[in-house]
């Protein structure tokens, strides 16, 4: 298979994608086509990736972001083999179904997302982080090079175009970590609006960045809703936070650890140890082995385990001075961890319907941002600083 990547940061590409390719010594023949856009030679991702597709020597072209680590190229090749079935026109690592379900198991920064899909599951659209198609299809029907879709939603548009032509779009497990350091939302709304205008018969369009309706919601644009819409989530997650406190007697915050992990204090001298609990399956079996990835020159030792026994084993040798983050827990898991969670050196976070735990020095001196009103649960004590 051919792996294509348009990049604008050589150091990121070398640390993530290049390093994972160099580590592979299996039987799959891989052609690697990195497309240099550091000098802005291409005005869109579509233009750069279409260039790579025309150059590709293999039947399947995998298009992947520069900040992705490929843990298991054999698994990626198995996923790509599904394109031998002509019903499938476009596959990717993660997508959203018509029922708004995230499908395709992967690590997004420090959390696992998506339901497992050992075989492709039909979805509305795909995330651009990793997508694949047959080279012949990409040459005949290239990715959009429309300026409105320059760096956003080009895979969404291609998924809709594929569906409109009567073929299936699917998400499948690919065993990857997306080690994204930034969130680029510039012109995302405009890109979504452009896609919705082009495919009105397929609205509402469910994407990994939300649902795009035929017409924008006026209610969501009201100042009252925009300023206070977070309170509904805050009330729901505050209820879960109270149950965490009851189970473990530790401080709790409401925070999206995937996007706020870089606020946590760790260093090269004291790396962060990450353990993802993968009870859903689809990730730990292929990508559970410890691997070090850096975030802004600070190393994280990442691993994934399939069950609580594996988690307890991983935590058994953690020293009191070691920063550690555990994600993917449910409220029902917590009572079974009381004997390994010392209240004086741990704190917890509630994110959506999951719980994460932070241990070691970072738990004793959490980020100032976790003292904002949105992060402090109702009637729950927090160790977050207030000044």
mmCIF file of C-alpha atoms in Angstrom:
data_model
loop_
_atom_site.group_PDB
_atom_site.id
_atom_site.type_symbol
_atom_site.label_atom_id
_atom_site.label_comp_id
_atom_site.label_asym_id
_atom_site.label_seq_id
_atom_site.Cartn_x
_atom_site.Cartn_y
_atom_site.Cartn_z
ATOM 1 C CA UNK A 1 0.000 0.000 0.000
ATOM 2 C CA UNK A 2 1.000 3.618 -0.489
ATOM 3 C CA UNK A 3 1.035 5.979 2.484
ATOM 4 C CA UNK A 4 0.719 9.658 1.560
ATOM 5 C CA UNK A 5 1.081 12.627 3.874
ATOM 6 C CA UNK A 6 1.025 16.355 3.208
ATOM 7 C CA UNK A 7 3.087 18.056 5.902
ATOM 8 C CA UNK A 8 4.050 21.536 7.056
ATOM 9 C CA UNK A 9 6.114 20.556 10.118
ATOM 10 C CA UNK A 10 9.009 18.232 9.390
ATOM 11 C CA UNK A 11 9.879 17.660 13.057
ATOM 12 C CA UNK A 12 6.342 16.509 13.873
ATOM 13 C CA UNK A 13 6.239 14.229 10.842
ATOM 14 C CA UNK A 14 9.607 12.670 11.691
ATOM 15 C CA UNK A 15 8.670 12.110 15.345
ATOM 16 C CA UNK A 16 5.294 10.517 14.656
ATOM 17 C CA UNK A 17 4.673 9.125 11.183
ATOM 18 C CA UNK A 18 8.259 8.557 10.039
ATOM 19 C CA UNK A 19 9.285 6.910 13.284
ATOM 20 C CA UNK A 20 6.359 4.487 13.179
ATOM 21 C CA UNK A 21 7.138 3.519 9.590
ATOM 22 C CA UNK A 22 10.813 3.014 10.401
ATOM 23 C CA UNK A 23 9.916 0.678 13.259
ATOM 24 C CA UNK A 24 8.008 -1.708 10.983
ATOM 25 C CA UNK A 25 9.764 -4.869 9.796
ATOM 26 C CA UNK A 26 6.807 -6.955 8.635
ATOM 27 C CA UNK A 27 5.755 -8.396 5.272
ATOM 28 C CA UNK A 28 3.593 -5.525 3.981
ATOM 29 C CA UNK A 29 5.201 -3.601 1.136
ATOM 30 C CA UNK A 30 4.859 0.093 1.914
ATOM 31 C CA UNK A 31 5.527 3.039 -0.383
ATOM 32 C CA UNK A 32 5.848 6.307 1.523
ATOM 33 C CA UNK A 33 5.063 9.581 -0.244
ATOM 34 C CA UNK A 34 5.499 12.612 2.020
ATOM 35 C CA UNK A 35 4.418 15.790 0.237
ATOM 36 C CA UNK A 36 6.301 18.878 1.368
ATOM 37 C CA UNK A 37 4.078 21.904 1.911
ATOM 38 C CA UNK A 38 6.381 23.841 4.238
ATOM 39 C CA UNK A 39 6.739 26.495 1.523
ATOM 40 C CA UNK A 40 2.984 26.455 0.736
ATOM 41 C CA UNK A 41 3.443 24.912 -2.690
ATOM 42 C CA UNK A 42 -0.084 23.516 -2.489
ATOM 43 C CA UNK A 43 -3.101 25.649 -1.627
ATOM 44 C CA UNK A 44 -5.146 22.736 -0.298
ATOM 45 C CA UNK A 45 -4.744 19.303 1.235
ATOM 46 C CA UNK A 46 -6.746 17.914 -1.670
ATOM 47 C CA UNK A 47 -4.287 19.245 -4.228
ATOM 48 C CA UNK A 48 -1.295 17.803 -2.351
ATOM 49 C CA UNK A 49 -2.878 14.401 -1.785
ATOM 50 C CA UNK A 50 -4.156 14.174 -5.367
ATOM 51 C CA UNK A 51 -0.556 14.773 -6.449
ATOM 52 C CA UNK A 52 0.546 11.866 -4.257
ATOM 53 C CA UNK A 53 -2.237 9.603 -5.540
ATOM 54 C CA UNK A 54 -1.129 10.140 -9.123
ATOM 55 C CA UNK A 55 2.422 9.159 -8.137
ATOM 56 C CA UNK A 56 1.392 6.078 -6.116
ATOM 57 C CA UNK A 57 2.538 2.627 -7.226
ATOM 58 C CA UNK A 58 0.121 0.569 -5.138
ATOM 59 C CA UNK A 59 -3.577 -0.142 -5.529
ATOM 60 C CA UNK A 60 -4.558 1.449 -2.195
ATOM 61 C CA UNK A 61 -3.543 4.946 -1.099
ATOM 62 C CA UNK A 62 -3.671 5.693 2.640
ATOM 63 C CA UNK A 63 -3.764 9.451 3.316
ATOM 64 C CA UNK A 64 -2.685 10.299 6.845
ATOM 65 C CA UNK A 65 -1.867 13.350 8.956
ATOM 66 C CA UNK A 66 1.739 14.162 9.857
ATOM 67 C CA UNK A 67 1.054 13.789 13.605
ATOM 68 C CA UNK A 68 -0.158 10.189 13.459
ATOM 69 C CA UNK A 69 1.690 7.190 14.864
ATOM 70 C CA UNK A 70 0.925 3.894 13.081
ATOM 71 C CA UNK A 71 1.211 1.227 15.757
ATOM 72 C CA UNK A 72 0.502 -1.813 13.575
ATOM 73 C CA UNK A 73 0.948 -1.669 9.802
ATOM 74 C CA UNK A 74 -0.280 -5.253 9.484
ATOM 75 C CA UNK A 75 -3.584 -4.141 11.013
ATOM 76 C CA UNK A 76 -3.666 -1.131 8.676
ATOM 77 C CA UNK A 77 -3.102 -3.439 5.701
ATOM 78 C CA UNK A 78 -5.945 -5.707 6.850
ATOM 79 C CA UNK A 79 -8.212 -2.675 7.062
ATOM 80 C CA UNK A 80 -7.153 -1.548 3.572
ATOM 81 C CA UNK A 81 -7.876 -5.016 2.174
ATOM 82 C CA UNK A 82 -11.596 -4.313 2.647
ATOM 83 C CA UNK A 83 -11.334 -2.053 -0.413
ATOM 84 C CA UNK A 84 -11.040 -5.232 -2.501
ATOM 85 C CA UNK A 85 -14.822 -5.315 -2.125
ATOM 86 C CA UNK A 86 -16.042 -2.813 -4.748
ATOM 87 C CA UNK A 87 -18.996 -1.831 -2.574
ATOM 88 C CA UNK A 88 -16.617 0.146 -0.356
ATOM 89 C CA UNK A 89 -15.468 3.363 -1.979
ATOM 90 C CA UNK A 90 -13.865 5.199 0.936
ATOM 91 C CA UNK A 91 -12.588 4.006 4.330
ATOM 92 C CA UNK A 92 -11.076 5.744 7.343
ATOM 93 C CA UNK A 93 -9.890 5.400 10.910
ATOM 94 C CA UNK A 94 -12.906 7.140 12.445
ATOM 95 C CA UNK A 95 -16.310 8.280 11.269
ATOM 96 C CA UNK A 96 -19.839 9.028 12.392
ATOM 97 C CA UNK A 97 -22.905 6.966 11.559
ATOM 98 C CA UNK A 98 -26.364 8.228 10.674
ATOM 99 C CA UNK A 99 -27.222 7.564 14.325
ATOM 100 C CA UNK A 100 -24.413 9.908 15.449
ATOM 101 C CA UNK A 101 -22.252 7.056 16.733
ATOM 102 C CA UNK A 102 -18.470 7.460 16.578
ATOM 103 C CA UNK A 103 -16.963 4.355 14.971
ATOM 104 C CA UNK A 104 -13.337 3.327 14.535
ATOM 105 C CA UNK A 105 -11.175 2.828 17.615
ATOM 106 C CA UNK A 106 -8.130 5.093 17.963
ATOM 107 C CA UNK A 107 -6.181 7.140 20.487
ATOM 108 C CA UNK A 108 -6.933 10.840 20.191
ATOM 109 C CA UNK A 109 -4.096 12.580 22.048
ATOM 110 C CA UNK A 110 -4.476 10.736 25.384
ATOM 111 C CA UNK A 111 -7.953 9.164 25.254
ATOM 112 C CA UNK A 112 -9.479 6.337 23.259
ATOM 113 C CA UNK A 113 -12.459 7.216 21.095
ATOM 114 C CA UNK A 114 -14.823 5.389 18.775
ATOM 115 C CA UNK A 115 -16.573 2.038 18.897
ATOM 116 C CA UNK A 116 -14.473 -0.842 17.678
ATOM 117 C CA UNK A 117 -14.886 -1.827 14.029
ATOM 118 C CA UNK A 118 -12.823 -4.932 13.180
ATOM 119 C CA UNK A 119 -14.564 -4.834 9.799
ATOM 120 C CA UNK A 120 -15.779 -1.649 8.105
ATOM 121 C CA UNK A 121 -18.949 -0.124 9.520
ATOM 122 C CA UNK A 122 -21.004 2.129 7.280
ATOM 123 C CA UNK A 123 -20.807 5.801 8.280
ATOM 124 C CA UNK A 124 -22.033 9.156 6.987
ATOM 125 C CA UNK A 125 -18.604 10.799 6.893
ATOM 126 C CA UNK A 126 -14.977 10.292 7.905
ATOM 127 C CA UNK A 127 -12.404 12.296 9.821
ATOM 128 C CA UNK A 128 -9.403 13.407 7.757
ATOM 129 C CA UNK A 129 -6.883 11.994 10.278
ATOM 130 C CA UNK A 130 -6.513 8.818 8.180
ATOM 131 C CA UNK A 131 -8.528 7.886 5.108
ATOM 132 C CA UNK A 132 -7.942 5.483 2.247
ATOM 133 C CA UNK A 133 -9.253 4.645 -1.197
ATOM 134 C CA UNK A 134 -8.210 2.739 -4.266
ATOM 135 C CA UNK A 135 -5.736 4.647 -6.402
ATOM 136 C CA UNK A 136 -7.891 4.204 -9.522
ATOM 137 C CA UNK A 137 -10.842 5.797 -7.732
ATOM 138 C CA UNK A 138 -8.754 8.745 -6.557
ATOM 139 C CA UNK A 139 -7.386 9.351 -10.042
ATOM 140 C CA UNK A 140 -10.861 9.152 -11.594
ATOM 141 C CA UNK A 141 -12.534 11.099 -8.779
ATOM 142 C CA UNK A 142 -9.885 13.247 -7.051
ATOM 143 C CA UNK A 143 -10.295 14.890 -3.683
ATOM 144 C CA UNK A 144 -11.818 18.346 -3.816
ATOM 145 C CA UNK A 145 -9.364 21.201 -4.323
ATOM 146 C CA UNK A 146 -12.024 23.817 -3.630
ATOM 147 C CA UNK A 147 -10.571 26.728 -1.596
ATOM 148 C CA UNK A 148 -13.526 26.453 0.779
ATOM 149 C CA UNK A 149 -12.330 22.940 1.679
ATOM 150 C CA UNK A 150 -8.615 23.692 1.658
ATOM 151 C CA UNK A 151 -7.776 22.164 5.050
ATOM 152 C CA UNK A 152 -11.158 21.154 6.468
ATOM 153 C CA UNK A 153 -13.951 18.769 5.483
ATOM 154 C CA UNK A 154 -12.352 17.529 2.268
ATOM 155 C CA UNK A 155 -12.838 13.953 3.492
ATOM 156 C CA UNK A 156 -16.411 14.821 4.508
ATOM 157 C CA UNK A 157 -17.077 16.044 0.968
ATOM 158 C CA UNK A 158 -15.437 12.979 -0.578
ATOM 159 C CA UNK A 159 -17.506 10.691 1.655
ATOM 160 C CA UNK A 160 -20.713 12.418 0.564
ATOM 161 C CA UNK A 161 -19.653 12.272 -3.092
ATOM 162 C CA UNK A 162 -18.886 8.564 -2.719
ATOM 163 C CA UNK A 163 -22.295 7.912 -1.178
ATOM 164 C CA UNK A 164 -24.054 9.990 -3.824
ATOM 165 C CA UNK A 165 -22.475 7.738 -6.464
ATOM 166 C CA UNK A 166 -23.942 4.651 -4.806
ATOM 167 C CA UNK A 167 -20.928 3.283 -2.928
ATOM 168 C CA UNK A 168 -20.341 2.763 0.782
ATOM 169 C CA UNK A 169 -18.217 4.786 3.173
ATOM 170 C CA UNK A 170 -16.873 2.982 6.227
ATOM 171 C CA UNK A 171 -14.835 3.351 9.405
ATOM 172 C CA UNK A 172 -12.515 0.548 10.489
ATOM 173 C CA UNK A 173 -9.985 -0.038 13.273
ATOM 174 C CA UNK A 174 -6.494 1.020 12.155
ATOM 175 C CA UNK A 175 -4.483 1.051 15.444
ATOM 176 C CA UNK A 176 -3.285 4.662 15.368
ATOM 177 C CA UNK A 177 -2.523 7.472 17.795
ATOM 178 C CA UNK A 178 -3.364 10.991 16.672
ATOM 179 C CA UNK A 179 -0.840 13.048 18.607
ATOM 180 C CA UNK A 180 -2.320 16.404 17.643
ATOM 181 C CA UNK A 181 -0.752 19.420 19.322
ATOM 182 C CA UNK A 182 -3.140 22.063 18.019
ATOM 183 C CA UNK A 183 -6.809 22.638 17.265
ATOM 184 C CA UNK A 184 -7.362 24.377 13.940
ATOM 185 C CA UNK A 185 -10.964 25.553 13.694
ATOM 186 C CA UNK A 186 -10.327 28.413 11.275
ATOM 187 C CA UNK A 187 -13.012 28.382 8.586
ATOM 188 C CA UNK A 188 -14.379 25.014 9.737
ATOM 189 C CA UNK A 189 -17.953 26.350 9.898
ATOM 190 C CA UNK A 190 -17.595 27.789 6.403
ATOM 191 C CA UNK A 191 -16.327 24.438 5.102
ATOM 192 C CA UNK A 192 -19.250 22.586 6.668
ATOM 193 C CA UNK A 193 -21.708 25.109 5.270
ATOM 194 C CA UNK A 194 -20.165 24.727 1.809
ATOM 195 C CA UNK A 195 -20.525 20.935 1.969
ATOM 196 C CA UNK A 196 -24.127 21.142 3.175
ATOM 197 C CA UNK A 197 -24.983 23.500 0.317
ATOM 198 C CA UNK A 198 -23.458 21.065 -2.158
ATOM 199 C CA UNK A 199 -25.286 17.998 -0.841
ATOM 200 C CA UNK A 200 -28.682 19.218 0.442
ATOM 201 C CA UNK A 201 -30.279 15.803 -0.089
ATOM 202 C CA UNK A 202 -27.813 14.221 2.353
ATOM 203 C CA UNK A 203 -28.412 16.643 5.248
ATOM 204 C CA UNK A 204 -28.247 16.456 8.165
ATOM 205 C CA UNK A 205 -24.586 15.527 7.744
ATOM 206 C CA UNK A 206 -23.032 13.845 10.775
ATOM 207 C CA UNK A 207 -19.312 14.556 11.157
ATOM 208 C CA UNK A 208 -16.691 14.125 13.879
ATOM 209 C CA UNK A 209 -16.937 17.892 14.463
ATOM 210 C CA UNK A 210 -20.722 17.916 14.859
ATOM 211 C CA UNK A 211 -23.894 17.717 12.809
ATOM 212 C CA UNK A 212 -24.367 20.022 9.838
ATOM 213 C CA UNK A 213 -28.020 20.816 9.193
ATOM 214 C CA UNK A 214 -29.547 22.094 5.982
ATOM 215 C CA UNK A 215 -29.939 25.430 7.721
ATOM 216 C CA UNK A 216 -27.945 26.729 10.707
ATOM 217 C CA UNK A 217 -29.763 26.565 14.039
ATOM 218 C CA UNK A 218 -30.949 30.020 15.064
ATOM 219 C CA UNK A 219 -31.422 28.857 18.653
ATOM 220 C CA UNK A 220 -27.730 27.997 19.044
ATOM 221 C CA UNK A 221 -26.764 31.452 17.815
ATOM 222 C CA UNK A 222 -28.694 33.236 20.567
ATOM 223 C CA UNK A 223 -26.304 34.984 23.011
ATOM 224 C CA UNK A 224 -27.977 33.338 26.022
ATOM 225 C CA UNK A 225 -27.501 29.852 24.578
ATOM 226 C CA UNK A 226 -23.923 30.536 23.463
ATOM 227 C CA UNK A 227 -22.909 31.947 26.843
ATOM 228 C CA UNK A 228 -24.702 29.466 29.101
ATOM 229 C CA UNK A 229 -25.132 26.323 27.025
ATOM 230 C CA UNK A 230 -22.342 24.654 29.000
ATOM 231 C CA UNK A 231 -24.478 24.587 32.151
ATOM 232 C CA UNK A 232 -26.552 21.617 31.002
ATOM 233 C CA UNK A 233 -23.424 19.510 30.558
ATOM 234 C CA UNK A 234 -22.060 20.892 33.821
ATOM 235 C CA UNK A 235 -25.118 19.710 35.760
ATOM 236 C CA UNK A 236 -25.013 16.261 34.193
ATOM 237 C CA UNK A 237 -21.295 15.808 34.798
ATOM 238 C CA UNK A 238 -21.583 17.237 38.332
ATOM 239 C CA UNK A 239 -23.858 14.336 39.191
ATOM 240 C CA UNK A 240 -21.215 11.905 37.949
ATOM 241 C CA UNK A 241 -18.522 13.824 39.858
ATOM 242 C CA UNK A 242 -20.429 13.339 43.103
ATOM 243 C CA UNK A 243 -20.411 9.589 42.525
ATOM 244 C CA UNK A 244 -16.654 9.670 41.874
ATOM 245 C CA UNK A 245 -16.103 11.473 45.184
ATOM 246 C CA UNK A 246 -18.241 8.908 46.987
ATOM 247 C CA UNK A 247 -16.325 6.016 45.435
ATOM 248 C CA UNK A 248 -12.742 7.246 45.900
ATOM 249 C CA UNK A 249 -12.845 10.298 48.210
ATOM 250 C CA UNK A 250 -10.614 12.354 45.922
ATOM 251 C CA UNK A 251 -11.008 15.823 44.341
ATOM 252 C CA UNK A 252 -12.846 15.909 41.008
ATOM 253 C CA UNK A 253 -12.892 18.370 38.102
ATOM 254 C CA UNK A 254 -14.905 18.530 34.902
ATOM 255 C CA UNK A 255 -12.351 18.753 32.118
ATOM 256 C CA UNK A 256 -11.663 17.456 28.624
ATOM 257 C CA UNK A 257 -8.311 15.845 29.308
ATOM 258 C CA UNK A 258 -7.725 15.185 25.603
ATOM 259 C CA UNK A 259 -7.557 18.914 24.936
ATOM 260 C CA UNK A 260 -6.170 19.984 28.310
ATOM 261 C CA UNK A 261 -3.496 17.381 28.969
ATOM 262 C CA UNK A 262 -0.813 19.902 28.030
ATOM 263 C CA UNK A 263 -1.829 21.985 31.050
ATOM 264 C CA UNK A 264 -0.632 19.163 33.311
ATOM 265 C CA UNK A 265 2.858 19.440 34.786
ATOM 266 C CA UNK A 266 5.381 16.812 33.679
ATOM 267 C CA UNK A 267 8.850 16.962 32.146
ATOM 268 C CA UNK A 268 11.636 15.023 30.484
ATOM 269 C CA UNK A 269 12.984 14.233 33.931
ATOM 270 C CA UNK A 270 9.557 13.055 35.094
ATOM 271 C CA UNK A 271 7.662 11.748 32.034
ATOM 272 C CA UNK A 272 3.911 11.314 32.118
ATOM 273 C CA UNK A 273 2.798 7.704 32.180
ATOM 274 C CA UNK A 274 -0.476 7.109 30.332
ATOM 275 C CA UNK A 275 -2.617 3.999 30.691
ATOM 276 C CA UNK A 276 -5.738 3.743 28.506
ATOM 277 C CA UNK A 277 -8.352 1.213 29.565
ATOM 278 C CA UNK A 278 -9.712 -0.286 26.348
ATOM 279 C CA UNK A 279 -12.685 -2.286 27.534
ATOM 280 C CA UNK A 280 -14.477 -1.636 24.224
ATOM 281 C CA UNK A 281 -11.662 -3.418 22.393
ATOM 282 C CA UNK A 282 -10.101 -2.745 19.033
ATOM 283 C CA UNK A 283 -7.058 -0.807 20.256
ATOM 284 C CA UNK A 284 -5.117 -2.504 23.049
ATOM 285 C CA UNK A 285 -4.780 -5.769 21.131
ATOM 286 C CA UNK A 286 -2.941 -4.015 18.293
ATOM 287 C CA UNK A 287 -1.497 -0.884 19.910
ATOM 288 C CA UNK A 288 -1.263 -1.608 23.623
ATOM 289 C CA UNK A 289 2.498 -1.995 23.865
ATOM 290 C CA UNK A 290 4.284 0.901 25.602
ATOM 291 C CA UNK A 291 5.379 3.624 23.214
ATOM 292 C CA UNK A 292 6.897 7.033 23.917
ATOM 293 C CA UNK A 293 5.482 10.060 22.115
ATOM 294 C CA UNK A 294 6.371 13.645 22.894
ATOM 295 C CA UNK A 295 4.117 16.636 23.275
ATOM 296 C CA UNK A 296 6.075 19.870 22.955
ATOM 297 C CA UNK A 297 9.302 18.098 23.895
ATOM 298 C CA UNK A 298 7.755 16.436 26.947
ATOM 299 C CA UNK A 299 7.601 12.618 26.747
ATOM 300 C CA UNK A 300 4.546 10.484 27.477
ATOM 301 C CA UNK A 301 4.916 6.741 27.945
ATOM 302 C CA UNK A 302 1.671 5.461 26.427
ATOM 303 C CA UNK A 303 0.178 2.024 26.841
ATOM 304 C CA UNK A 304 -3.287 0.462 26.642
ATOM 305 C CA UNK A 305 -4.776 -2.436 28.567
ATOM 306 C CA UNK A 306 -7.876 -4.498 27.901
ATOM 307 C CA UNK A 307 -9.312 -4.838 31.404
ATOM 308 C CA UNK A 308 -9.063 -3.821 35.046
ATOM 309 C CA UNK A 309 -6.639 -6.625 35.837
ATOM 310 C CA UNK A 310 -4.272 -5.207 33.243
ATOM 311 C CA UNK A 311 -4.736 -1.721 34.659
ATOM 312 C CA UNK A 312 -4.014 -2.859 38.209
ATOM 313 C CA UNK A 313 -0.889 -4.604 36.957
ATOM 314 C CA UNK A 314 0.291 -1.436 35.192
ATOM 315 C CA UNK A 315 -0.299 0.683 38.291
ATOM 316 C CA UNK A 316 1.422 -1.758 40.631
ATOM 317 C CA UNK A 317 4.907 -0.404 39.931
ATOM 318 C CA UNK A 318 4.042 3.304 39.748
ATOM 319 C CA UNK A 319 6.136 5.298 42.212
ATOM 320 C CA UNK A 320 4.628 8.112 44.321
ATOM 321 C CA UNK A 321 6.716 10.686 42.429
ATOM 322 C CA UNK A 322 5.665 9.493 38.968
ATOM 323 C CA UNK A 323 3.043 11.487 37.033
ATOM 324 C CA UNK A 324 0.391 9.077 35.796
ATOM 325 C CA UNK A 325 -2.837 9.474 33.847
ATOM 326 C CA UNK A 326 -5.489 6.760 33.529
ATOM 327 C CA UNK A 327 -8.350 7.166 31.063
ATOM 328 C CA UNK A 328 -11.376 5.193 29.911
ATOM 329 C CA UNK A 329 -12.858 4.367 33.308
ATOM 330 C CA UNK A 330 -16.533 4.019 34.123
ATOM 331 C CA UNK A 331 -18.172 4.887 37.424
ATOM 332 C CA UNK A 332 -18.641 1.174 38.050
ATOM 333 C CA UNK A 333 -14.872 0.594 37.828
ATOM 334 C CA UNK A 334 -13.959 2.936 40.662
ATOM 335 C CA UNK A 335 -14.843 0.829 43.745
ATOM 336 C CA UNK A 336 -12.555 -1.893 42.400
ATOM 337 C CA UNK A 337 -9.608 0.521 42.411
ATOM 338 C CA UNK A 338 -9.876 1.772 46.011
ATOM 339 C CA UNK A 339 -6.936 -0.310 47.159
ATOM 340 C CA UNK A 340 -4.564 1.146 44.522
ATOM 341 C CA UNK A 341 -5.763 4.782 44.561
ATOM 342 C CA UNK A 342 -4.338 6.695 47.523
ATOM 343 C CA UNK A 343 -6.619 9.722 48.088
ATOM 344 C CA UNK A 344 -3.763 12.040 49.065
ATOM 345 C CA UNK A 345 -1.960 11.664 45.700
ATOM 346 C CA UNK A 346 -4.779 11.293 43.166
ATOM 347 C CA UNK A 347 -7.513 13.402 41.620
ATOM 348 C CA UNK A 348 -10.190 12.581 39.062
ATOM 349 C CA UNK A 349 -11.882 14.153 36.100
ATOM 350 C CA UNK A 350 -15.245 13.577 34.447
ATOM 351 C CA UNK A 351 -15.377 13.830 30.670
ATOM 352 C CA UNK A 352 -18.588 12.943 28.821
ATOM 353 C CA UNK A 353 -19.550 9.533 30.241
ATOM 354 C CA UNK A 354 -16.027 8.533 31.281
ATOM 355 C CA UNK A 355 -13.744 9.130 34.240
ATOM 356 C CA UNK A 356 -10.014 9.801 34.155
ATOM 357 C CA UNK A 357 -7.548 9.711 37.047
ATOM 358 C CA UNK A 358 -4.422 11.817 37.521
ATOM 359 C CA UNK A 359 -1.822 10.696 40.045
ATOM 360 C CA UNK A 360 1.481 11.870 41.438
ATOM 361 C CA UNK A 361 2.788 15.458 41.711
ATOM 362 C CA UNK A 362 0.459 16.891 39.026
ATOM 363 C CA UNK A 363 -2.554 15.869 41.100
ATOM 364 C CA UNK A 364 -1.269 17.879 44.053
ATOM 365 C CA UNK A 365 -0.786 21.027 41.966
ATOM 366 C CA UNK A 366 -3.372 20.930 39.166
ATOM 367 C CA UNK A 367 -3.694 23.595 36.478
ATOM 368 C CA UNK A 368 -5.183 26.943 37.371
ATOM 369 C CA UNK A 369 -7.612 26.517 34.459
ATOM 370 C CA UNK A 370 -9.373 23.751 36.378
ATOM 371 C CA UNK A 371 -10.635 26.293 38.880
ATOM 372 C CA UNK A 372 -12.861 28.004 36.294
ATOM 373 C CA UNK A 373 -16.629 27.685 36.984
ATOM 374 C CA UNK A 374 -17.159 25.216 34.143
ATOM 375 C CA UNK A 375 -14.583 22.844 35.648
ATOM 376 C CA UNK A 376 -15.687 22.873 39.285
ATOM 377 C CA UNK A 377 -18.501 20.390 39.966
ATOM 378 C CA UNK A 378 -21.557 21.328 41.970
ATOM 379 C CA UNK A 379 -21.011 20.566 45.687
ATOM 380 C CA UNK A 380 -17.723 18.795 45.081
ATOM 381 C CA UNK A 381 -14.372 19.767 46.507
ATOM 382 C CA UNK A 382 -11.551 20.445 44.087
ATOM 383 C CA UNK A 383 -7.802 20.591 44.559
ATOM 384 C CA UNK A 384 -7.499 23.058 41.685
ATOM 385 C CA UNK A 385 -5.716 26.272 42.543
ATOM 386 C CA UNK A 386 -7.676 29.471 42.889
ATOM 387 C CA UNK A 387 -4.879 32.009 42.591
#
